[in-house]
PDB file of C-alpha atoms in Angstrom:
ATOM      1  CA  UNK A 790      -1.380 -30.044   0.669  1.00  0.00           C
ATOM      2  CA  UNK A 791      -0.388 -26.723  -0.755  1.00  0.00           C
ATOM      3  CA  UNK A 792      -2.051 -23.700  -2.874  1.00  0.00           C
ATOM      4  CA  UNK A 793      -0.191 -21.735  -5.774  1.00  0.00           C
ATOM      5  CA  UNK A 794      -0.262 -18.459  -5.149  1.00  0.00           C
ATOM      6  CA  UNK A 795      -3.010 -16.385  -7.167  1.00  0.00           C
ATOM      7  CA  UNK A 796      -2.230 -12.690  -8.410  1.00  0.00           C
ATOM      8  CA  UNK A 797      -5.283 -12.836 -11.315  1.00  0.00           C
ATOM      9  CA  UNK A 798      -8.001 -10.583  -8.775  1.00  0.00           C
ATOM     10  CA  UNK A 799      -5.637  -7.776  -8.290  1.00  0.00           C
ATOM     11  CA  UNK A 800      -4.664  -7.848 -11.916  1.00  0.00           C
ATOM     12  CA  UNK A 801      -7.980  -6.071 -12.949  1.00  0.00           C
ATOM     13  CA  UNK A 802      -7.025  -2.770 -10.551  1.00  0.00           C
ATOM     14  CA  UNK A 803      -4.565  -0.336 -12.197  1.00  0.00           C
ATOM     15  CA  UNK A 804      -2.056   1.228 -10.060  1.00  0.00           C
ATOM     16  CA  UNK A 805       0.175   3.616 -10.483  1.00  0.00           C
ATOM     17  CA  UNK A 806       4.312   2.132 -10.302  1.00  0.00           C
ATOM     18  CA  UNK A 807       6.554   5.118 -10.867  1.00  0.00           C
ATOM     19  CA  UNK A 808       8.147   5.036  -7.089  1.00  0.00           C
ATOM     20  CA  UNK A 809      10.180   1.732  -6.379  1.00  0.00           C
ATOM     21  CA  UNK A 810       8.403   1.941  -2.213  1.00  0.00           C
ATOM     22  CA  UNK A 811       5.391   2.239  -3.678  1.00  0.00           C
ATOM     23  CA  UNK A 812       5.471  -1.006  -6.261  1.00  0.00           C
ATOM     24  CA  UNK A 813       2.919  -3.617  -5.788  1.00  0.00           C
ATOM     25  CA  UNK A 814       4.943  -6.739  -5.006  1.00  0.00           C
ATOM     26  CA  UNK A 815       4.568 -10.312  -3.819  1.00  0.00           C
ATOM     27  CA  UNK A 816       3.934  -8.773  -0.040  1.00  0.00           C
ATOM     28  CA  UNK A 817       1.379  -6.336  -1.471  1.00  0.00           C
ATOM     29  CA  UNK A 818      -0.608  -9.167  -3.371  1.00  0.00           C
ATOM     30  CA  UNK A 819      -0.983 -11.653  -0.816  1.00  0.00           C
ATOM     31  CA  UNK A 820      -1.849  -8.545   1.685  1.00  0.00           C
ATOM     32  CA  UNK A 821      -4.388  -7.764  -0.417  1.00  0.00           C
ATOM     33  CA  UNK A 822      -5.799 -11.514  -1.515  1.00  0.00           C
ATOM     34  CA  UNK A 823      -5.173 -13.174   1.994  1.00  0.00           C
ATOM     35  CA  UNK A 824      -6.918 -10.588   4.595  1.00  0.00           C
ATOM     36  CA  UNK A 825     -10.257 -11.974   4.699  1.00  0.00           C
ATOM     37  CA  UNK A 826     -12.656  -9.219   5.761  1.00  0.00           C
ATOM     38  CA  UNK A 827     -15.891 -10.794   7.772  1.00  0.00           C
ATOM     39  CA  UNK A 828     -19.036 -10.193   6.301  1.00  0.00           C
ATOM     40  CA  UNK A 829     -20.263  -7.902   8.839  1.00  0.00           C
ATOM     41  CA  UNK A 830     -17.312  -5.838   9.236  1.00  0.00           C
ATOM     42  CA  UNK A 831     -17.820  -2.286   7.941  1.00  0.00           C
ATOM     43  CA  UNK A 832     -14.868  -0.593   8.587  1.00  0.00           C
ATOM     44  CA  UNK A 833     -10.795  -1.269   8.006  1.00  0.00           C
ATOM     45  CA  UNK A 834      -7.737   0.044   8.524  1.00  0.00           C
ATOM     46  CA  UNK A 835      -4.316  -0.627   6.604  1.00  0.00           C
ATOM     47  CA  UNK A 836      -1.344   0.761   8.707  1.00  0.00           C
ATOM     48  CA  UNK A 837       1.031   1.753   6.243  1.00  0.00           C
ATOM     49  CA  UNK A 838      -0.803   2.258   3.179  1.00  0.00           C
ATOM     50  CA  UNK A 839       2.475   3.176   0.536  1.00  0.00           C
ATOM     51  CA  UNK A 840       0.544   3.642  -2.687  1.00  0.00           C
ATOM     52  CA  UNK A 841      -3.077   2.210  -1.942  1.00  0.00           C
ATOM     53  CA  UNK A 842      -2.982  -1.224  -3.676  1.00  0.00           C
ATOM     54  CA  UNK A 843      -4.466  -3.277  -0.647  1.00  0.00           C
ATOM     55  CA  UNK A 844      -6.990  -0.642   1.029  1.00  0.00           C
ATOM     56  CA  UNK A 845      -7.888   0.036  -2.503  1.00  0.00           C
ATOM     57  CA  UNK A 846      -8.273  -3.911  -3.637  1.00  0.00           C
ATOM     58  CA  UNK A 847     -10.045  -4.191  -0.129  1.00  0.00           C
ATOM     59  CA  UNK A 848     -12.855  -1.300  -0.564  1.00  0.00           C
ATOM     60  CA  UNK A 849     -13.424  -2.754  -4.507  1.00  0.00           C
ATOM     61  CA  UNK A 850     -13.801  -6.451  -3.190  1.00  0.00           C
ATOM     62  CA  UNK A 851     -15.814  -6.122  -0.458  1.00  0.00           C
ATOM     63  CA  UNK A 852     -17.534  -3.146  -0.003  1.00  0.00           C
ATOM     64  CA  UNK A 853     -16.409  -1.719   3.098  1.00  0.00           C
ATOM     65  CA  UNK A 854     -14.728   1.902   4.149  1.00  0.00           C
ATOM     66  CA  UNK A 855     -11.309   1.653   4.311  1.00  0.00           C
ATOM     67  CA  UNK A 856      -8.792   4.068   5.985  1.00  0.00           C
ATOM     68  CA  UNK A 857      -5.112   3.830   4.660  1.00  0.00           C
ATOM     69  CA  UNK A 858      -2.559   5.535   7.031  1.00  0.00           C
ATOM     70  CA  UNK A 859       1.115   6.707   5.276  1.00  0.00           C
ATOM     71  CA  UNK A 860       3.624   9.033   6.845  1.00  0.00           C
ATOM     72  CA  UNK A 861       5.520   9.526   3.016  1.00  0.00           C
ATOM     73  CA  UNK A 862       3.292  12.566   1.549  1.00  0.00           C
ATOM     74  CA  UNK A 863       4.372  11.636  -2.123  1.00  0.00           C
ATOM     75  CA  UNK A 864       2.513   8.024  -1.523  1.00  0.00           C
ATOM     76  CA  UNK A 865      -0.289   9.473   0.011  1.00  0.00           C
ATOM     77  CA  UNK A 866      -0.553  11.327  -2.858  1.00  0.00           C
ATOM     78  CA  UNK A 867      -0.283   8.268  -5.609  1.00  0.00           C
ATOM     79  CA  UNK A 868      -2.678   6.504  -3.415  1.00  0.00           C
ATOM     80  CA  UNK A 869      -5.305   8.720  -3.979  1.00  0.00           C
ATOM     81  CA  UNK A 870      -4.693   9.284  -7.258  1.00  0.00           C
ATOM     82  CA  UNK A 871      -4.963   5.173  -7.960  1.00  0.00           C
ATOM     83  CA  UNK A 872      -8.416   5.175  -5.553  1.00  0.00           C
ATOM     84  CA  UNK A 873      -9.507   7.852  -8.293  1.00  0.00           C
ATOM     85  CA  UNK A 874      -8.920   5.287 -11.380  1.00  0.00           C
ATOM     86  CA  UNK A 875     -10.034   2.545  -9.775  1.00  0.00           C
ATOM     87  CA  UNK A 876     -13.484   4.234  -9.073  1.00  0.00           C
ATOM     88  CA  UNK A 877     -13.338   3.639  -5.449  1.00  0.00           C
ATOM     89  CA  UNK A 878     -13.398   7.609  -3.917  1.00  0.00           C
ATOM     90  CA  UNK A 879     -16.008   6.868  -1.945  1.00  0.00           C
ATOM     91  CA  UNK A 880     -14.875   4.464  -0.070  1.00  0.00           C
ATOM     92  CA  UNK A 881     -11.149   5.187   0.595  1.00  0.00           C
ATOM     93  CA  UNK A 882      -9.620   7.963   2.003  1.00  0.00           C
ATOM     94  CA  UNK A 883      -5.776   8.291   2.999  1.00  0.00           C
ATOM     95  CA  UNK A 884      -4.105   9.770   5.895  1.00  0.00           C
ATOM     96  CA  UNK A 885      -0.227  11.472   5.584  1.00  0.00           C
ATOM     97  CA  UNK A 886       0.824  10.332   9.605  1.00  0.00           C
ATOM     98  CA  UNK A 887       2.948   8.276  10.940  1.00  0.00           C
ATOM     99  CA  UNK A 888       1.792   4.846  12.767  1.00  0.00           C
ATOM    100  CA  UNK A 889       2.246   6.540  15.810  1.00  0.00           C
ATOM    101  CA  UNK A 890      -0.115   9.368  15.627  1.00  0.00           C
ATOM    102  CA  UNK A 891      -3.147   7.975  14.209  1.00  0.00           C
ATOM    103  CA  UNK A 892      -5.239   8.315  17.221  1.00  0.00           C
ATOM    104  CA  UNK A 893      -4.926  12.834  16.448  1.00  0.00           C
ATOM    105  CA  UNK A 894      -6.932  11.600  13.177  1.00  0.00           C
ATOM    106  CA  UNK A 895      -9.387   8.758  13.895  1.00  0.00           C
ATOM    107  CA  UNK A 896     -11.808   7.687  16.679  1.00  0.00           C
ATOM    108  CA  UNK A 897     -10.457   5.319  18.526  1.00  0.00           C
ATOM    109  CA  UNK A 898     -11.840   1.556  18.864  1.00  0.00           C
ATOM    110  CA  UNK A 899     -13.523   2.008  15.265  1.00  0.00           C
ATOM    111  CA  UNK A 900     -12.567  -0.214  13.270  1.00  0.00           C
ATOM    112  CA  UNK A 901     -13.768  -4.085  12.608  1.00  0.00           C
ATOM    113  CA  UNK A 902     -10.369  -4.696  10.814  1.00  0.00           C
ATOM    114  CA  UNK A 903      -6.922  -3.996  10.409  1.00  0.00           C
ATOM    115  CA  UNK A 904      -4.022  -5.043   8.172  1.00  0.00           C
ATOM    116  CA  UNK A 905      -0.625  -3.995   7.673  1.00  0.00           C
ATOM    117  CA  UNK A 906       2.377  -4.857   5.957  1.00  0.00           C
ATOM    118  CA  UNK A 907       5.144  -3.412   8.373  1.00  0.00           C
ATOM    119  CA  UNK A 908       8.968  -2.798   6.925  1.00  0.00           C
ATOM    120  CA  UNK A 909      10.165  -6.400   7.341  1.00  0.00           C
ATOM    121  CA  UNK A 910      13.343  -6.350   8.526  1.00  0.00           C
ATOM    122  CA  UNK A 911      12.991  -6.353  12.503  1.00  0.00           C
ATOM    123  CA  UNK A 912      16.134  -8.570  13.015  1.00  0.00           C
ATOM    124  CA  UNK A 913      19.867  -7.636  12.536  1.00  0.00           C
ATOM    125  CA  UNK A 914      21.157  -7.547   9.106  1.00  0.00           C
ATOM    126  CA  UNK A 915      22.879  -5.527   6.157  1.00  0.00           C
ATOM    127  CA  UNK A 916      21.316  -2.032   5.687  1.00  0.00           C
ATOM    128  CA  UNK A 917      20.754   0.267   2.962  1.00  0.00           C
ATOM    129  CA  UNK A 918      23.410   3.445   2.330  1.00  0.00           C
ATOM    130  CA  UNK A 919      19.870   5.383   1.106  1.00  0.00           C
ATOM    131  CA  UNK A 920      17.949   6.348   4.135  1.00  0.00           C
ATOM    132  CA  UNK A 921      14.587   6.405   2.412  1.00  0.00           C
ATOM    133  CA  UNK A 922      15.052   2.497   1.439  1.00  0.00           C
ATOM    134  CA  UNK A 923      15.898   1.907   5.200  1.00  0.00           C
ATOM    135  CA  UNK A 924      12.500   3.604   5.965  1.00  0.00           C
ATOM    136  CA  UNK A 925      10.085   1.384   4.209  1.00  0.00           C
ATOM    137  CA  UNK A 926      12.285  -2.089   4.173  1.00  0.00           C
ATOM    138  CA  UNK A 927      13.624  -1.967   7.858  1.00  0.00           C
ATOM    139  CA  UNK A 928      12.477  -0.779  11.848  1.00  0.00           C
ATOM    140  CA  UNK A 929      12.992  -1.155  15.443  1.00  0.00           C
ATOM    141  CA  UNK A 930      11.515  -2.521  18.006  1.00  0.00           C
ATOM    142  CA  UNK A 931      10.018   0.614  18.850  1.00  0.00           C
ATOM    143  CA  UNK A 932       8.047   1.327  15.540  1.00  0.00           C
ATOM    144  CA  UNK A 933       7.080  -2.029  15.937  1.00  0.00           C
ATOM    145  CA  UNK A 934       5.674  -1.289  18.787  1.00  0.00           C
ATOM    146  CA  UNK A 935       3.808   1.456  17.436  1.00  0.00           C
ATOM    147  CA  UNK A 936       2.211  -0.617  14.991  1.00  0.00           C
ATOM    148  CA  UNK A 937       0.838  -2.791  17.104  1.00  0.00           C
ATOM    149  CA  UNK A 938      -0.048  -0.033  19.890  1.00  0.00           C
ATOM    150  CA  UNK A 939      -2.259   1.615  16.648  1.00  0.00           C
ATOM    151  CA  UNK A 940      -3.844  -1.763  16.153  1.00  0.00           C
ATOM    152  CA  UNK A 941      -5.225  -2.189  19.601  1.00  0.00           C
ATOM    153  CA  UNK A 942      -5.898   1.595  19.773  1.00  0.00           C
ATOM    154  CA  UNK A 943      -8.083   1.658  16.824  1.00  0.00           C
ATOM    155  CA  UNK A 944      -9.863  -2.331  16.750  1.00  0.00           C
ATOM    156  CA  UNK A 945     -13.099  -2.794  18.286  1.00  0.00           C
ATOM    157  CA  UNK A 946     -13.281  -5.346  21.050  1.00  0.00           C
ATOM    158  CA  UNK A 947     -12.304  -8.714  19.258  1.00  0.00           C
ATOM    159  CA  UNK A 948     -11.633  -6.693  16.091  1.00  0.00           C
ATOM    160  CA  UNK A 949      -9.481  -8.922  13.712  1.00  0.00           C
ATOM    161  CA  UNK A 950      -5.915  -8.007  12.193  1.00  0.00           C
ATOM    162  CA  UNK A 951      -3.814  -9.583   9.429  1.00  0.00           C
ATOM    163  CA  UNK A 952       0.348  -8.645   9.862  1.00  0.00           C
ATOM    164  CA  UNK A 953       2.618  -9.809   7.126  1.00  0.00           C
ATOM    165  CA  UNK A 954       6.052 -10.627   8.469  1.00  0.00           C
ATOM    166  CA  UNK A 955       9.265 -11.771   7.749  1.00  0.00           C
ATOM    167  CA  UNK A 956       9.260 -15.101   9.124  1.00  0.00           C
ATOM    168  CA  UNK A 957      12.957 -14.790  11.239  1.00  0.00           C
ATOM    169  CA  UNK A 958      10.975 -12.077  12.934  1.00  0.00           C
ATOM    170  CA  UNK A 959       7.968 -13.646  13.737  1.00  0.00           C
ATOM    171  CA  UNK A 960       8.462 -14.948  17.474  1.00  0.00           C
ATOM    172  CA  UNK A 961       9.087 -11.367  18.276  1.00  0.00           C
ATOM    173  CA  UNK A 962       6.077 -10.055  16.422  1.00  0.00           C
ATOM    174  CA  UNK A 963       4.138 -12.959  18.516  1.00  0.00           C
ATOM    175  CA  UNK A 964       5.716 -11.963  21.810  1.00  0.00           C
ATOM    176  CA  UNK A 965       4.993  -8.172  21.198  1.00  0.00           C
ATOM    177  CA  UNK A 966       1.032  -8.970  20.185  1.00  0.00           C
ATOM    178  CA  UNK A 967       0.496 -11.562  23.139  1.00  0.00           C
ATOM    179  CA  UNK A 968       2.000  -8.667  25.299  1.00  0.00           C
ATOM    180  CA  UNK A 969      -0.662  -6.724  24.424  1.00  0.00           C
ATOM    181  CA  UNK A 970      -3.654  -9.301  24.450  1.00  0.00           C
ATOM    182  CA  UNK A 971      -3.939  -9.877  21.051  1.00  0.00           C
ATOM    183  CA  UNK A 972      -4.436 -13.783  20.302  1.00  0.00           C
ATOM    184  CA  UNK A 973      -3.157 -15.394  17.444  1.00  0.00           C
ATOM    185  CA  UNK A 974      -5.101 -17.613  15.604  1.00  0.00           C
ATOM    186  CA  UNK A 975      -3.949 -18.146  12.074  1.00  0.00           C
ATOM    187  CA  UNK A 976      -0.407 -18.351  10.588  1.00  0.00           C
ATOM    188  CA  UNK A 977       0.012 -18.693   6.686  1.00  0.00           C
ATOM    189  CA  UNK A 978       3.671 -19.452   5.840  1.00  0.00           C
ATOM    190  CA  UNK A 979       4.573 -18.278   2.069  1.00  0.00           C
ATOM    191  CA  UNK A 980       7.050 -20.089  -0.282  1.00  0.00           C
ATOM    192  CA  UNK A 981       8.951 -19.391  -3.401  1.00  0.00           C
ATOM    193  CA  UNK A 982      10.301 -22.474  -3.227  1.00  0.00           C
ATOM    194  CA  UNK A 983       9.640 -25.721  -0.675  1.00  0.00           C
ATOM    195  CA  UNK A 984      13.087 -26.916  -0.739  1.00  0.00           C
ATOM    196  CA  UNK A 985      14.226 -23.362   0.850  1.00  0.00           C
ATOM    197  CA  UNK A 986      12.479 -21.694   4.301  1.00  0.00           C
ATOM    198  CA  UNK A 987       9.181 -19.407   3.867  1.00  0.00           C
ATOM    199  CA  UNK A 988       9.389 -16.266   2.273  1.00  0.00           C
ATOM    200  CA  UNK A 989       6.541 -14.539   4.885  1.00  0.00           C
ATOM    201  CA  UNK A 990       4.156 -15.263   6.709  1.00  0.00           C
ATOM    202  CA  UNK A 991       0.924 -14.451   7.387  1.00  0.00           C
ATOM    203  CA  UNK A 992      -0.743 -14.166  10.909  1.00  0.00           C
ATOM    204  CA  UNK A 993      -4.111 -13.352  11.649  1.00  0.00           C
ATOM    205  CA  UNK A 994      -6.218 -13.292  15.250  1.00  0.00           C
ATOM    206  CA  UNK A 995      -8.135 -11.135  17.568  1.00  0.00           C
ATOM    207  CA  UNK A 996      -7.688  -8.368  20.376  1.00  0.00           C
ATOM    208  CA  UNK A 997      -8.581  -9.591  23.928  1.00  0.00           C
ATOM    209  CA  UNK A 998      -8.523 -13.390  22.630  1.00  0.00           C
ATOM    210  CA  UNK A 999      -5.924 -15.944  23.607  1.00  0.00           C
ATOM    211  CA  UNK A1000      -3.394 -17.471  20.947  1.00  0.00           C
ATOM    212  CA  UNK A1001      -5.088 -21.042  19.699  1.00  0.00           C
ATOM    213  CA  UNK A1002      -2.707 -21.109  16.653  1.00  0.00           C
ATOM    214  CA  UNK A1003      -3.669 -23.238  13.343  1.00  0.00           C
ATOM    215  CA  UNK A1004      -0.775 -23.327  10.589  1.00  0.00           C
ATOM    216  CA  UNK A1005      -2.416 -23.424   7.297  1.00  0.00           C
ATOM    217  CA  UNK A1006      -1.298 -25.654   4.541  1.00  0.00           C
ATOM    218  CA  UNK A1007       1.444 -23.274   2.740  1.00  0.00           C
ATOM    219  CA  UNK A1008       1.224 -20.966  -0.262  1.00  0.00           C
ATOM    220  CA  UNK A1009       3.534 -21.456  -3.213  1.00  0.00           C
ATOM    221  CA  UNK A1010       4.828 -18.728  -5.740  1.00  0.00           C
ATOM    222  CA  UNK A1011       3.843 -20.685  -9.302  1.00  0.00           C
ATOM    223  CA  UNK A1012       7.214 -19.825 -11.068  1.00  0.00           C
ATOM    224  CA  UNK A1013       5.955 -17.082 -13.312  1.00  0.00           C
ATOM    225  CA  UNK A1014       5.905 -14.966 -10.272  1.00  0.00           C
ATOM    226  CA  UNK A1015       9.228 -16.213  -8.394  1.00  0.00           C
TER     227      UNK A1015
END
């Protein structure tokens, strides 16, 4: 069984798509459509927040308060520029921070929720000549550290996150969560194609929880949006 991918609900938000980083794209949409916020949870965190698509689709859809944390000042600033035309003000605000300092900004263990959309390119490979491009597609293990670090920092006691990876990175990304007691529960591998490997996947769990893993029936690009 499979499921064509979807892009129609974020369709009716406008966003703003003069900087190339800060571009809704494939990673961006199923972000957005994907992270299932509980009824009950009232609060959510996106850990880098580039132009505010996802905390923005996120506050519209369900209601909640959503914090968006960016360290590049010029997205911060699109971000809340698109939360203005999208009539959603009151419920999103953006921080200009890196990852690693969100703690000086927010109280920590507040939040029911967090999602994030880290650079994807953990593993060795061809770089960029153009710093900035480096910045938003690529990182080490130490930023990725500091991701995850922010995560259990700022979630509530089972609090759930959603990480979208690139799937060659992904046992890392397990290792470094299970390091710090986060289980992993769901894993939702994205296609462009099935007769080629995923795209990237989608894992979801708890902190303090242990890892019982279900692989969900995979998500297919329909070809309009290969």
């Amino acid at each position: 069984m499979q499921r064509e991918f979807d892009p129609s609900p974020i369709r009716k938000l406008t966003f703003e798509q003069s900087l190339p980083e800060g571009r809704t794209n494939h990673a961006t949409v199923v972000l957005a459509l994907y992270s299932k916020i509980p009824r009950n949870a009232k609060k959510v965190l996106e850990l880098g927040s580039g132009s505010g698509a996802v905390s923005i689709f996120l506050a519209h859809t369900y209601g909640c308060e959503v914090v968006g944390i960016e360290k590049n000042e010029i997205l911060v600033s699109i971000a809340r520029k698109n939360a203005d035309l999208n009539g959603v003000m009151e419920k999103v605000r953006f921080i200009n921070c890196p990852v690693g300092e969100v703690t000086r900004h927010l109280e920590l263990e507040s939040f029911d929720v967090v999602v994030s959309n880290p650079p994807h390119l953990l593993h060795a490979g061809k770089t960029s000549p153009h710093t900035e491009r480096n910045s938003w597609r690529r990182l080490d293990e130490e930023t990725a550290h500091k991701f995850i670090e922010a995560t259990r920092k700022m979630l509530k006691n089972r609090g759930l996150f959603y990480f979208l990876l690139h799937p060659r990175d992904l046992i890392r990304w397990i290792r470094f969560l299970e390091s710090e007691k986060f289980g992993i529960h769901r894993l939702l591998p994205i296609y462009g194609n099935l007769e080629k490997q995923a795209r990237l996947i989608l894992i979801s769990g708890r902190k303090n929880s242990s890892s019982e893993l279900v692989v969900e029936s995979p998500l297919i690009f329909s070809r309009e949006e290969r």
